[in-house]
mmCIF file of C-alpha atoms in Angstrom:
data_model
loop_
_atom_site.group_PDB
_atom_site.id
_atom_site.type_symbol
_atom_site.label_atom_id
_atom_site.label_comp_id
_atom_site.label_asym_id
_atom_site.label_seq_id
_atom_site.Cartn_x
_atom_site.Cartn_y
_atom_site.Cartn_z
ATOM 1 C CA UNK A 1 102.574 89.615 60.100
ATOM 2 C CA UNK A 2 103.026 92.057 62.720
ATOM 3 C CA UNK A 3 102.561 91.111 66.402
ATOM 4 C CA UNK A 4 101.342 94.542 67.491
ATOM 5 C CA UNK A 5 98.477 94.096 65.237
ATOM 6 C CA UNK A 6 97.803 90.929 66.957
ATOM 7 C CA UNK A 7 98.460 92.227 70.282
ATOM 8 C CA UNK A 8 96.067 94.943 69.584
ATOM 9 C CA UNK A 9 93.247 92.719 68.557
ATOM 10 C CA UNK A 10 93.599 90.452 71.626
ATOM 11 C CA UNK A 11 93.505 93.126 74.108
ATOM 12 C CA UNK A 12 90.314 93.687 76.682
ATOM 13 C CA UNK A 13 89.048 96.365 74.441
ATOM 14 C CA UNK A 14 86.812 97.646 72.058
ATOM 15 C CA UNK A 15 82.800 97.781 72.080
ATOM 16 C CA UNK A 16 81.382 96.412 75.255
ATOM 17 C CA UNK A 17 79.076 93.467 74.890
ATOM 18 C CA UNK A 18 76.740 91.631 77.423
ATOM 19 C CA UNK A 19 77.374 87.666 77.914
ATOM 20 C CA UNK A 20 75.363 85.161 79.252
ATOM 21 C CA UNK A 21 72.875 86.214 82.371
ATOM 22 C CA UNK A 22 70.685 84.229 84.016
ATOM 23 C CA UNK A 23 68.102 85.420 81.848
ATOM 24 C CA UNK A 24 70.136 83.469 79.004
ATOM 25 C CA UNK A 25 69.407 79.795 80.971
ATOM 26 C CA UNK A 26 66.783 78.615 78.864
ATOM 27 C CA UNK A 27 68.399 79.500 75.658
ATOM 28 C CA UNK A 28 71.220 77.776 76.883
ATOM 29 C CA UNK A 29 69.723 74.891 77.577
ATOM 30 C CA UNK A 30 68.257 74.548 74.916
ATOM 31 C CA UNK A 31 71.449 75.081 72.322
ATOM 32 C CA UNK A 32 72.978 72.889 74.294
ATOM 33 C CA UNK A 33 70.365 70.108 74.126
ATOM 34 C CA UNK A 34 69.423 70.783 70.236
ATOM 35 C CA UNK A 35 73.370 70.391 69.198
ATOM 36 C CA UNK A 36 74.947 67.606 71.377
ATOM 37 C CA UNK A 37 78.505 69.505 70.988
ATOM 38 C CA UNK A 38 80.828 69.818 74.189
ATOM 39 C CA UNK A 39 80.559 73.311 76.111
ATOM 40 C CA UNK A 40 83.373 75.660 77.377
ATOM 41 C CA UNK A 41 82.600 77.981 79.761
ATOM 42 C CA UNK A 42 84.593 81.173 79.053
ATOM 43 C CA UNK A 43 85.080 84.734 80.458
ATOM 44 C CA UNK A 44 87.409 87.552 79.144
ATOM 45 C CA UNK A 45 86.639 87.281 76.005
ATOM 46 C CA UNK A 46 86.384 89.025 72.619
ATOM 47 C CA UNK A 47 84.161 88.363 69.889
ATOM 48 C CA UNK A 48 86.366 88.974 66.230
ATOM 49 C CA UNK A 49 84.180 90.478 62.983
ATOM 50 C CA UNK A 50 86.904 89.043 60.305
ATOM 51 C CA UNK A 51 86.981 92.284 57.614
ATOM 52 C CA UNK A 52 87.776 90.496 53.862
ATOM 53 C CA UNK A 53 86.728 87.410 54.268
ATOM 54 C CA UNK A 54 85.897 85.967 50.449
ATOM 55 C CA UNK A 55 81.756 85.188 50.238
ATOM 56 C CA UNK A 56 83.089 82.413 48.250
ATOM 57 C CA UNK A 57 84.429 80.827 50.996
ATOM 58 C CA UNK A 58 81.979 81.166 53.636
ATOM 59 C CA UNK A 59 78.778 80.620 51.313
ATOM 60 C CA UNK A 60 76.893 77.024 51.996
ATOM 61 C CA UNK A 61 79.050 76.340 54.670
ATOM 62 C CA UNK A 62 76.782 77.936 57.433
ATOM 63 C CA UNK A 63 80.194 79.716 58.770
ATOM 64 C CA UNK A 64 80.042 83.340 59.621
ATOM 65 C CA UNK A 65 83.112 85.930 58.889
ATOM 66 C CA UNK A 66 83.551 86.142 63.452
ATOM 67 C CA UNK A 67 86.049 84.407 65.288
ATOM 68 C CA UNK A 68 86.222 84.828 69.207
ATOM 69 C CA UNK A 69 89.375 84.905 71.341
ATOM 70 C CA UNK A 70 88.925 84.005 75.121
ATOM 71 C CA UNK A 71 91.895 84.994 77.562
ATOM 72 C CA UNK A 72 90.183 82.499 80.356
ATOM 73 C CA UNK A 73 88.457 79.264 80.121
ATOM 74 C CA UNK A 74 86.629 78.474 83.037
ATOM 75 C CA UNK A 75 85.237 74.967 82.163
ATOM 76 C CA UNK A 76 84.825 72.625 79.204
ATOM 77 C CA UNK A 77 82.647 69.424 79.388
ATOM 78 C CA UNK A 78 84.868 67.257 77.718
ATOM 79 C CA UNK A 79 87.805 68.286 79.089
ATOM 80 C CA UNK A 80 89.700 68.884 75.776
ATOM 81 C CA UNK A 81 90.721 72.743 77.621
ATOM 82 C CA UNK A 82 91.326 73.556 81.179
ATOM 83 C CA UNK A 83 90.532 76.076 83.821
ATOM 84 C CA UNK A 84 92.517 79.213 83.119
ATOM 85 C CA UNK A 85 93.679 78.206 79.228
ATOM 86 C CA UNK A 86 93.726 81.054 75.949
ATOM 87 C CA UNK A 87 91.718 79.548 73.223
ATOM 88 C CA UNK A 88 91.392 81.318 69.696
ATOM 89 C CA UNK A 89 87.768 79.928 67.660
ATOM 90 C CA UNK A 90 87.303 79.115 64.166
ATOM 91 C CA UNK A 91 84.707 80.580 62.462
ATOM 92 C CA UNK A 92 80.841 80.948 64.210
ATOM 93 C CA UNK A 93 78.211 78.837 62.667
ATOM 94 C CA UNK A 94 76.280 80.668 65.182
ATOM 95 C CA UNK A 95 76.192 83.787 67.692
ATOM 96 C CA UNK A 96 72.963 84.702 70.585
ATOM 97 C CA UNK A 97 73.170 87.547 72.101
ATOM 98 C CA UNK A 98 72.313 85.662 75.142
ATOM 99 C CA UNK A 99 75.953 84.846 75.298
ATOM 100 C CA UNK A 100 76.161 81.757 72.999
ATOM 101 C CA UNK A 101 79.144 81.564 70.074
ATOM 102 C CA UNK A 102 78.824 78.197 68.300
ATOM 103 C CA UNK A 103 81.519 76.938 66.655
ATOM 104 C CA UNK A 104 81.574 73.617 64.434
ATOM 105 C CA UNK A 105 82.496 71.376 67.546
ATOM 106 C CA UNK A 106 81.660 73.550 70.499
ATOM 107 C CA UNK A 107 79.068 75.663 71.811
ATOM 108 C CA UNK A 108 80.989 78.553 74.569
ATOM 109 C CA UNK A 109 78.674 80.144 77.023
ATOM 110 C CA UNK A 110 79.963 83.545 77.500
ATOM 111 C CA UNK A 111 79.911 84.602 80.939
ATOM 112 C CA UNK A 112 80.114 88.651 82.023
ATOM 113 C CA UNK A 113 80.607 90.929 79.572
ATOM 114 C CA UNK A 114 83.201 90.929 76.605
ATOM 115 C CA UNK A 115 84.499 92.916 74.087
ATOM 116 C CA UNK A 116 83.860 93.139 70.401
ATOM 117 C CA UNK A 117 85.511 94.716 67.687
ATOM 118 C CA UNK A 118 86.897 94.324 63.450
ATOM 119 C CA UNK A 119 90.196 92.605 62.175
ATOM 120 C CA UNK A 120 91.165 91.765 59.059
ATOM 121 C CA UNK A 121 91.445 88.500 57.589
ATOM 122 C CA UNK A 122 95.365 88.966 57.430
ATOM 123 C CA UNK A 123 95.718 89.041 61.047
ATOM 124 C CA UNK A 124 93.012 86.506 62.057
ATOM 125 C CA UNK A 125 94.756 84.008 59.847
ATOM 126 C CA UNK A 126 98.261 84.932 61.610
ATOM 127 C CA UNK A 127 96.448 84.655 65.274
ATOM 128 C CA UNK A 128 94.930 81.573 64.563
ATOM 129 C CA UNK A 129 98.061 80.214 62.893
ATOM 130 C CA UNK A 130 100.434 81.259 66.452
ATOM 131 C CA UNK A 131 97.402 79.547 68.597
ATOM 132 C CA UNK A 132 97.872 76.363 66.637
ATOM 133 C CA UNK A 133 101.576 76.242 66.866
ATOM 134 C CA UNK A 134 101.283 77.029 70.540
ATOM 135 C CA UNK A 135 98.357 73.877 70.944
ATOM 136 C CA UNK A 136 101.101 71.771 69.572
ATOM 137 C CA UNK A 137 103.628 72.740 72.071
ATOM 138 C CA UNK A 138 103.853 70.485 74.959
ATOM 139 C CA UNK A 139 105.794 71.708 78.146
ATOM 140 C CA UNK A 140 106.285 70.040 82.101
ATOM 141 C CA UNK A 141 107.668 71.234 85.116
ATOM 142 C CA UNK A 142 111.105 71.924 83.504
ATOM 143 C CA UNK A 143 110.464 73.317 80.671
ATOM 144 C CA UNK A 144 109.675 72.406 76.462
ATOM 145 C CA UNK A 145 109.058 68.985 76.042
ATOM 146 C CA UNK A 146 108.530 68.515 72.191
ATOM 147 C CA UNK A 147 106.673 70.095 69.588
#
């Protein structure tokens, strides 16, 4: 897989989308309240349309073919990401414009605007593969600690 590709589908570009406003408070609220799932409060971010996704795979599942990358997390209510980490989604079970992406275990409010634009399955899968690898990476003060 080739970085640039990668690098190109990460960067703060492409079609300009509205987030969350605080016209979006009530529809908030209420996601939040109907699905019990943690939040994480995110800015910079960039909603993915995955190009060649199977049907097959996605069908019954409730999963739609868009991932979202966020360069800056700004909150999350459980704690399981902190202020100022990357994060790359799985798949949406759900998408508002009033700047909600659902994911199977966590609802993001997106604040500002974002970015949205196409990749292809090929370099989704290689993102999301590298973000895994890096959440399993544990460093301190000096350096690597184990993997």
């Amino acid at each position: 897989m080739s970085l640039p590709r990668i690098a190109e589908m990460l960067c703060l570009d492409g079609e300009r989308v509205s987030g969350a406003s605080m016209a979006s408070y009530a529809a908030i609220e209420k996601k939040l309240r109907l699905t019990g799932k943690p939040y994480c409060v995110v800015s910079a971010w960039i909603l993915i349309d995955v190009e060649g996704v199977d049907p097959v795979v996605t069908q019954g599942t409730h999963l739609m073919p868009a991932v979202m990358y966020v360069h800056h997390v700004l909150s999350h209510s459980s704690g399981q990401l902190c202020e100022g980490d990357s994060v790359m989604t799985g798949y949406a079970t759900y998408m508002d414009p009033a700047g909600i992406f659902e994911t199977v275990d966590t609802v993001y409010i997106l604040l500002s605007h974002g970015f949205r634009k196409s990749a292809d399955i090929e370099t989704v899968s290689a993102a999301q593969a590298q973000a895994n690898r890096m959440a399993s990476v544990s460093f301190s003060a000096s350096g690597l600690l184990d993997e």
